[in-house]
Every structure is written in C-alpha cells, then in structure tokens.
Coordinates of C-alpha atoms in Angstrom, one line a residue:
X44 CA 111.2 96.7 86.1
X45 CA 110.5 94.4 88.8
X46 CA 111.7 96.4 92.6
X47 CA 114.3 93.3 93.6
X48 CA 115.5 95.4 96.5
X49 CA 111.9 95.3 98.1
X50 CA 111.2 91.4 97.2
X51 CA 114.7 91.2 99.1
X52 CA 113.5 93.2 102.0
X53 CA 110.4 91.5 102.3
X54 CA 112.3 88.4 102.8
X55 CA 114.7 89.7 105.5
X56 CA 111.2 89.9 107.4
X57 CA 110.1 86.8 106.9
X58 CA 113.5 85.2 107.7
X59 CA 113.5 87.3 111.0
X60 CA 110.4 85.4 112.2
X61 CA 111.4 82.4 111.5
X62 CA 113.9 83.3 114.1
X63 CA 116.9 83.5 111.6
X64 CA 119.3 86.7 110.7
X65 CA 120.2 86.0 107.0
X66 CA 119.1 82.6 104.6
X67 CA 121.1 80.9 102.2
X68 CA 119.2 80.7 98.6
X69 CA 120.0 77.8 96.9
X70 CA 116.6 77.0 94.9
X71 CA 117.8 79.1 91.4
X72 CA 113.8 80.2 90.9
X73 CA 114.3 81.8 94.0
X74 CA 117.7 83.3 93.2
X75 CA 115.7 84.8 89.6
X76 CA 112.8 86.0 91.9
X77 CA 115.2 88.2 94.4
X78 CA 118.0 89.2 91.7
X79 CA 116.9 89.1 88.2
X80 CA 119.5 87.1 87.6
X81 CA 118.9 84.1 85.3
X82 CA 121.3 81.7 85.2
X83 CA 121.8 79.0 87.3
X84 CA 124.4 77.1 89.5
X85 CA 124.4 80.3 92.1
X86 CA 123.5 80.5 95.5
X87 CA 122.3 84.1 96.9
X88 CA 123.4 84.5 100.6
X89 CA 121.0 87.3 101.9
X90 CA 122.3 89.1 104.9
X91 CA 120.9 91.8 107.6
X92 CA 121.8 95.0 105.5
X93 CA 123.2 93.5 102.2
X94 CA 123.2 90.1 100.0
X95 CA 125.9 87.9 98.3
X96 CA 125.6 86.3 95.0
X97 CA 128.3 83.3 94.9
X98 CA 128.6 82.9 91.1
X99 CA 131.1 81.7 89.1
X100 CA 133.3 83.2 85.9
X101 CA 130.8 82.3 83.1
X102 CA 128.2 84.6 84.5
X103 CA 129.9 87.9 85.4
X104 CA 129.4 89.5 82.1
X105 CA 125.2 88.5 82.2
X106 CA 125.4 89.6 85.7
X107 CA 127.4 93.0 84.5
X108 CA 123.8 93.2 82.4
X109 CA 120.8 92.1 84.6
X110 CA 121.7 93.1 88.1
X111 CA 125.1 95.1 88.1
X112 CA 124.4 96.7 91.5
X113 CA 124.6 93.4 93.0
X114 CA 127.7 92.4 95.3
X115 CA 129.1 88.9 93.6
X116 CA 131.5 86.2 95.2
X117 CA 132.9 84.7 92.2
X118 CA 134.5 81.3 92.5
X119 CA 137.4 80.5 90.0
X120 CA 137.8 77.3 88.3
X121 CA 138.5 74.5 90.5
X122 CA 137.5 76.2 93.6
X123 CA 134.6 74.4 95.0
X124 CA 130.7 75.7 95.4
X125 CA 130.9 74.3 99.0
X126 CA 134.5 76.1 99.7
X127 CA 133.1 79.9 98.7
X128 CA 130.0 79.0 100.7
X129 CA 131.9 78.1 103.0
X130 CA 134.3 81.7 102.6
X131 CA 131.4 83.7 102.3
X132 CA 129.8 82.8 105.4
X133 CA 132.9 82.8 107.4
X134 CA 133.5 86.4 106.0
X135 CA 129.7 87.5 106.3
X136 CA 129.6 86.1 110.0
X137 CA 125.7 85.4 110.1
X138 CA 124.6 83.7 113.4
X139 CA 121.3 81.9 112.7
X140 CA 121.7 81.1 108.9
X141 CA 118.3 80.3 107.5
X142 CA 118.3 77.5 104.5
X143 CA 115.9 76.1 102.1
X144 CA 115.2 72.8 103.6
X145 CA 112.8 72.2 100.2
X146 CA 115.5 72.6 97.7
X147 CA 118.8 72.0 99.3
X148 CA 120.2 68.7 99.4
X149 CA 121.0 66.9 103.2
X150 CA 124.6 65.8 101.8
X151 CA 125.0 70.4 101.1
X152 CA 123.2 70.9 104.8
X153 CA 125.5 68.7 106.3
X154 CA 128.7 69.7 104.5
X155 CA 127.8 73.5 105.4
X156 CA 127.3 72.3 109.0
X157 CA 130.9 70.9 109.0
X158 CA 132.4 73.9 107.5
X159 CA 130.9 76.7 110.1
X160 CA 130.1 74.6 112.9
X161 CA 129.9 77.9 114.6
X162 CA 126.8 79.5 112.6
X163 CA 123.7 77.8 113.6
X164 CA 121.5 76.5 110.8
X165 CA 117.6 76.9 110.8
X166 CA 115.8 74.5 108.5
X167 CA 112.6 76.6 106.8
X168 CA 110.2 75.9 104.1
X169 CA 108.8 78.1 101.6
X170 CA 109.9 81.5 102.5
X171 CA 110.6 82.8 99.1
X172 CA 107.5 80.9 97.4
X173 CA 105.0 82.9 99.8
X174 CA 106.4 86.0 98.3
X175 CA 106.3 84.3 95.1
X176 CA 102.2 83.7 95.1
X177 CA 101.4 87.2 95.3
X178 CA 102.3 88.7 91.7
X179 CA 103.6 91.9 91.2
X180 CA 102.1 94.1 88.3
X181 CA 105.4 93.6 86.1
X182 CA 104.5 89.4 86.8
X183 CA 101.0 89.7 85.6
X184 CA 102.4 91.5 82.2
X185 CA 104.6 88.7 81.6
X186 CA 102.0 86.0 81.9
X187 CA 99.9 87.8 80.2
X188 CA 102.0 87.6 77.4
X189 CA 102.8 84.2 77.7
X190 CA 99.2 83.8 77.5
X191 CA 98.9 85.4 74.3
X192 CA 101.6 83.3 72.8
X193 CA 100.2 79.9 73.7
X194 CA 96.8 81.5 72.4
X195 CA 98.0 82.3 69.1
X196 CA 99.8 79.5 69.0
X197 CA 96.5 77.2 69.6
X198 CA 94.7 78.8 67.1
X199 CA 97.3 77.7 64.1
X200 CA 97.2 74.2 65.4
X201 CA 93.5 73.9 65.6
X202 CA 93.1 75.5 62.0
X203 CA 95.4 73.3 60.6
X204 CA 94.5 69.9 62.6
X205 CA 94.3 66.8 60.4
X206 CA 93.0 63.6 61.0
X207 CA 95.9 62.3 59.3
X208 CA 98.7 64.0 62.2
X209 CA 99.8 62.3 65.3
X210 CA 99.6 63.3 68.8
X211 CA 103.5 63.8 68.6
X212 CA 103.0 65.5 65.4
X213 CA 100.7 68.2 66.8
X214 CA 102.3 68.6 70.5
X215 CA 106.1 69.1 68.4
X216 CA 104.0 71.4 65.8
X217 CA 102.8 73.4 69.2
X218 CA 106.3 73.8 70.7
X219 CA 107.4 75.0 67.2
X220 CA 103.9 78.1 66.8
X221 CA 105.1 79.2 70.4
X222 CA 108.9 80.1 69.6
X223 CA 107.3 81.5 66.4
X224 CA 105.2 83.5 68.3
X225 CA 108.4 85.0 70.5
X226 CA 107.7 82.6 73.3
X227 CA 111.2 80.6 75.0
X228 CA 109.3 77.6 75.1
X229 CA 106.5 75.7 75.6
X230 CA 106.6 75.8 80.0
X231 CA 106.2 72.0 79.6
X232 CA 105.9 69.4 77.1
X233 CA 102.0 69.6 75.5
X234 CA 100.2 67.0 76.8
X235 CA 97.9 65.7 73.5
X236 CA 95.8 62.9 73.9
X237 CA 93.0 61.6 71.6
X238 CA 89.7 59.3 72.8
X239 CA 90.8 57.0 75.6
X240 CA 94.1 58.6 76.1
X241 CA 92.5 61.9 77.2
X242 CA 91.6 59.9 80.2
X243 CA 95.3 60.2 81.4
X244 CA 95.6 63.6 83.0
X245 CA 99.4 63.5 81.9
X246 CA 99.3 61.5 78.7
X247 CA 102.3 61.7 76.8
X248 CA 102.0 62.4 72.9
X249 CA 102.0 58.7 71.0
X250 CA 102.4 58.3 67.6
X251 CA 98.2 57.6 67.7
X252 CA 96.2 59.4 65.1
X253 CA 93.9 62.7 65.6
X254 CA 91.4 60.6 63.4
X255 CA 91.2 57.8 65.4
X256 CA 88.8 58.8 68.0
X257 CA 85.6 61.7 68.0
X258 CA 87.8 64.2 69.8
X259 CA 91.3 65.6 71.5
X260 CA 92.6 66.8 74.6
X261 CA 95.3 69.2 74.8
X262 CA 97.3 70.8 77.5
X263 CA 99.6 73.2 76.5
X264 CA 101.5 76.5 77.5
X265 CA 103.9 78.9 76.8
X266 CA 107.1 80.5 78.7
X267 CA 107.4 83.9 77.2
X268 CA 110.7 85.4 79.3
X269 CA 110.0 83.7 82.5
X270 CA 106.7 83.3 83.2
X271 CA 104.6 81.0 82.1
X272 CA 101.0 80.3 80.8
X273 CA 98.7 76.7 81.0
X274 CA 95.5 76.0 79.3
X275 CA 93.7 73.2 78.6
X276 CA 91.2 72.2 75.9
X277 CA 89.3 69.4 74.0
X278 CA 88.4 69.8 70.3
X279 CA 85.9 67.9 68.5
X280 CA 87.3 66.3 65.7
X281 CA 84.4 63.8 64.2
X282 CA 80.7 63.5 64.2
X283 CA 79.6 64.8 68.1
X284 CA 79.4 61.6 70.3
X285 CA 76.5 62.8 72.6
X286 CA 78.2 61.3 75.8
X287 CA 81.1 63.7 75.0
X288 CA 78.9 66.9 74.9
X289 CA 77.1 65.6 78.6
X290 CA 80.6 65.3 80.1
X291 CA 81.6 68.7 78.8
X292 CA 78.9 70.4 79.1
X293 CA 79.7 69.3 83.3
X294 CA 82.6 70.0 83.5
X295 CA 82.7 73.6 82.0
X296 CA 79.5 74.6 83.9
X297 CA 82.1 73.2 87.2
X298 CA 84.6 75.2 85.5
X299 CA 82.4 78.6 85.5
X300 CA 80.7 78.1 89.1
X301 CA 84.1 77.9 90.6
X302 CA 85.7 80.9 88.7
X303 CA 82.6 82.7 89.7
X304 CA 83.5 82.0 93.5
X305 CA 87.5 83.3 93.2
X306 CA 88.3 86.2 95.1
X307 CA 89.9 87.3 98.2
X308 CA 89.3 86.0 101.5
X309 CA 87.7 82.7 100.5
X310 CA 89.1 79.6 100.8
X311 CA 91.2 77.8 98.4
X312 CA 89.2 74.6 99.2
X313 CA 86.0 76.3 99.3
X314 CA 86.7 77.5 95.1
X315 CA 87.8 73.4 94.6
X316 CA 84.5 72.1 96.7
X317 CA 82.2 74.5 94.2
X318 CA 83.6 72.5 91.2
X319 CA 83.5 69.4 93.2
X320 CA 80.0 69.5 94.2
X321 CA 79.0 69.7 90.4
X322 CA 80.7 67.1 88.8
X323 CA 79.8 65.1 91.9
X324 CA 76.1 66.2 91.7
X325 CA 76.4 65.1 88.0
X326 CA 77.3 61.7 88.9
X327 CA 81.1 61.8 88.5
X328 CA 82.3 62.2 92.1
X329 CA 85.0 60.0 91.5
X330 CA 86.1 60.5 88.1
X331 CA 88.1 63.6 89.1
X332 CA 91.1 62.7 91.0
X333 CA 93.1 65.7 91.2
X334 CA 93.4 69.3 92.7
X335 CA 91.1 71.9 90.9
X336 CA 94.1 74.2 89.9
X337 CA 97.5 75.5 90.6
X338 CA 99.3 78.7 90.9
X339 CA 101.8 79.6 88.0
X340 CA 104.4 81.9 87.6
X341 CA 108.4 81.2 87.0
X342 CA 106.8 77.6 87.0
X343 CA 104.2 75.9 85.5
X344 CA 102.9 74.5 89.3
X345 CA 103.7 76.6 92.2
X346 CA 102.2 77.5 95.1
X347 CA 99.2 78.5 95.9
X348 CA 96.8 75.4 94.9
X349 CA 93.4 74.9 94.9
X350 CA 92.4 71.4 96.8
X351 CA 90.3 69.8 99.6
X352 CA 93.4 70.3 102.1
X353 CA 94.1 74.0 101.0
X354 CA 92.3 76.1 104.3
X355 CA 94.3 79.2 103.3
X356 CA 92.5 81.9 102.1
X357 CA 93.0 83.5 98.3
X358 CA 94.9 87.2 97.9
X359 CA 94.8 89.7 95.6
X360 CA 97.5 89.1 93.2
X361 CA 97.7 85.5 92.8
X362 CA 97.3 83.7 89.3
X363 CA 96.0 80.1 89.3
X364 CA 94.4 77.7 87.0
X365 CA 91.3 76.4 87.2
X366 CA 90.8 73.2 85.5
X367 CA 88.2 70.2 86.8
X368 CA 87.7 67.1 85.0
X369 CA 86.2 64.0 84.5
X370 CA 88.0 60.8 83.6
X371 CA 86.5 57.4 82.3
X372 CA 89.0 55.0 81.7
X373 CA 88.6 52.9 78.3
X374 CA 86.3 55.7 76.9
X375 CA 88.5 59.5 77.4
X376 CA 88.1 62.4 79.6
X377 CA 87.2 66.4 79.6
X378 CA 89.2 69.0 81.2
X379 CA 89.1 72.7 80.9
X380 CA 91.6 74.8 82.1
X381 CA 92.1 78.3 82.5
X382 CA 94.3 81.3 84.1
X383 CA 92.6 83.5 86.8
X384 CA 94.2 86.3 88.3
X385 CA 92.8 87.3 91.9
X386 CA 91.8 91.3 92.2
X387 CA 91.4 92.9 95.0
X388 CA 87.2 92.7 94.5
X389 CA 87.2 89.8 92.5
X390 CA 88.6 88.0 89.9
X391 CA 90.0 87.9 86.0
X392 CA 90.1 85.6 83.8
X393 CA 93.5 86.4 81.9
X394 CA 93.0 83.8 78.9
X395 CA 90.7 84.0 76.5
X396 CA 90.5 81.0 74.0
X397 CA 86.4 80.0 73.4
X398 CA 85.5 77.2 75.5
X399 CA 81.4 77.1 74.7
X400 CA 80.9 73.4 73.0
X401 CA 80.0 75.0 69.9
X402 CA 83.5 76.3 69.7
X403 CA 85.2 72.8 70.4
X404 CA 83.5 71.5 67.0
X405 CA 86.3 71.4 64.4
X406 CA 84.8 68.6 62.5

C-alpha cells in the first residue's frame, strides 16, 4: 500500500520552497498520486498540518473505500466547484496558496483571485510531477504488471497475425488480449503501421492490410490499475527486404548502447546523445526526429524525458522508455522501444519481449 501521507509531506516541502504555505491540486493525476483516490472532478487543497479533498456526492461512498481517513468538503448539487473552493479556502485561511499553473485553467486562477482577494496566489510548475518521477516500490509492481499484460497480450497477436487483417483489425484485436489479460486498457490507442506507414511515429490504424508491405510496426501498452506500460516493435511479415534488417539491425544496436549507459548521475541527454551518435554514425542523423524516451507511470508520457535539452541528471527509481528510430518517408521506419527502470547502481530492463532480428521474422 502506497505511504500517501509521506508523498503528502514531501510535497508540503517542496511547496515551502517555492515560497508558498499550502497548494491547490487541481491536475486529478496528482490528486490519485497524493490520495489514492481515483475519480475525478476533485480538487485536493493541501494545507500546513492537514489536506482537503473538495469532492462531490457521487464519490463519498469510493472515497469511504480508498482513502477513508481523508478529510472531504463535499459540494451538494448545484453548489458550484468555484463556490466550495472558494469556502474551503476562506475556512482553511492559507496565506500564500500555491497552484498548478500547468493544469489549471487562467479563467479558474482568476475566478479564485476574485473570490479571496486576500490569499495571495503563487503560480508553480511541476511540483507534484518531480515526486511523481521517482517510483516507489508499490509503482514499480504495478508497471511491472502492466508490463506483463501488454506482453502476453503481444504474443497472441503476433501468433495469430494474418496477412489478410487490417491495421485496425490488429490494434482493436490488441485492446481486446489486454482486458483479457486483466489489464483496464490499452494506456493509449496501439499505434499499427505496416511499410510506409511505419514511417509516421504516430500513425493511426487504417483499414491497410498486414500483407501489403514486408513488415509492421507496432506500439502498444497496457494500463493494469493505474500504471501503465509502452513497447514498441516491428515484425517481419514477408520475405526479409535486406534494407529492413540494416535499418534494424541500427537502430537496436542504438537501442542497446544507450540502455547500457542508464544509471544514476548521468545525464538524460548524455543516454539520448549515445543513441544519437549511432544512428547518426550509421548515416541516419536526420531520420530520427524525436526524443529517445519518456518516463511513464499514471501516464503513458510523463516526466522525466530523455532529449538533447534534458541536462538533469537520472535517479534511482525512475522508469523510462527507450526507443530510437529511423524514419524514411515513402519506404517505413524502425523503432524499438523498451521500459528501463533506474537502480541505484545501474539499470533494469523491466520488459522482456525478444527483439534480436531473428525474433522479428514471423513470415
């Protein structure tokens, strides 16, 4: 059971430095992270000694069951969200009232403004999500199984693959192995893309055959409770076009060489430069356009993120992808993805589907 009261407290710090007494959660990942609560449409007002949930009537009995110690303000129908913010902090009497400048909306800053024109209001950014990057041994365990589920998931679709079924076909098929599998959902919609479609990083599913090209890309994932899982990997469908296996053969030896380099203290852009200097070296320099990875956790892309403009270093206990590329438009692309966790004297990689070319070939 994840310790809410010490995420909480953790906050209170971070919220004192930033020169603030209490905050004002409005982003509902945030609310989940510090509660346990996991509905929506509730703000969490965390005070000096003490927080607030300001809920409404349709939750009580879920919050009677995930987070009964927790003091609730619950508005009754008609009642305004803005008008119990607005009672809550007139009763709580915070003076410098941290908010989430990120998530909250400037028509709710200014309303809150109007209402307690006495509280001052501090703008900050991100608070919560630097809590959020460092996972907790209960977080790992719940990626870990949303790993599995994706995994196990995977391996029925690429058993059963057809030349006959659609991109469509095979992402819908995906979403429906992962709920079999006890997963919530897929943590976003599987991104299958065959031949020149797989050079879309974010192709959407089309009604185009698996038999119409050499080979597949797919990006998928599962959300087991609340975590989630991402992966990413291209099967061989047809007789092996040779240009394919140079391409992959690239990019997973990228792949490996920056996974090799993850672990604390070096620098997120340092992991994203290792990958870049291969597929560069290789020729490809500018057929991979985006970020190396990503962290993941209540969502599929959160903080931290491996990239040339990340100068942070990496910490034991974040989970990121790592996933490198190379594009060519007309012709397809190669990406392969995986989830690291960061350990305190190294890495681990937490998924485990093959990726050696050999195990690509379905044909």
């Amino acid at each position: 059971m994840p310790d809410f009261e010490q995420r909480r407290d953790k906050l209170r710090r971070l919220v004192r430095k930033a020169d603030a007494d209490s905050i004002l959660i409005t982003n509902f990942t945030n609310v989940t992270y510090l509660t346990g609560f996991t509905g929506d449409d509730s703000y969490l007002l965390l005070l000096p000694a003490g927080e607030i949930l300001i809920t409404d009537p349709r939750y009580t009995t879920q919050l009677e069951e995930e987070c009964p110690s927790l003091e609730l303000a619950v508005r009754q129908p008609g009642v305004k969200m803005i008008d119990m913010v607005e009672q809550v902090i007139k009763q709580s009497k915070p003076g410098k009232l941290a908010v989430e400048a990120a998530s909250m909306t400037l028509a709710l800053y200014q309303q809150i403004g109007e209402k307690v024109p006495d509280v001052s209001l501090v703008p900050t950014n991100g608070l919560a999500e630097e809590l959020r990057e460092i996972k907790d041994k209960d977080e790992v365990a719940e990626i870990r199984l949303a790993i599995e589920c994706a995994e196990r998931a995977f391996a029925v679709i690429k058993a059963a693959l057809r030349p006959e079924q659609t991109e469509k076909e095979v992402g819908d098929n995906l979403e429906h192995q992962i709920r079999l599998f006890g997963g919530k959902c897929s943590s976003f919609p599987p991104i299958v893309a065959v031949g020149p479609r797989a050079a879309l990083p974010h192709a959407r599913p089309s009604r185009r055959k698996i038999g119409e090209s050499n080979f597949v890309l797919i990006d998928w994932g599962a959300k087991g409770q609340l975590y989630v899982s991402d992966l990413t990997r291209v099967l061989v469908t047809a007789k092996i076009p040779p240009k394919l296996q140079r391409i992959y053969e690239v990019v997973l030896t990228a792949q490996r060489q920056a996974i090799a380099a993850i672990k604390p203290g070096v620098l997120m852009c340092d992991v994203d430069k290792v990958a870049r200097d291969v597929i560069g070296n290789a020729g490809h320099g500018k057929h991979f356009g985006h970020g190396l990875g990503h962290g993941i956790g209540q969502e599929i892309h959160e903080s931290p993120r491996l990239a040339m403009d990340q100068k942070r270093p990496l910490k034991a206990g974040m989970v990121v992808t790592v996933e490198p590329g190379i594009y060519l438009p007309g012709w397809g692309g190669v990406r392969i993805e995986d989830d690291v966790l960061v350990t305190k004297t190294g890495h681990e990689v937490l998924t485990s589907v093959p990726k050696e070319f050999a195990d690509s070939v379905i044909a």
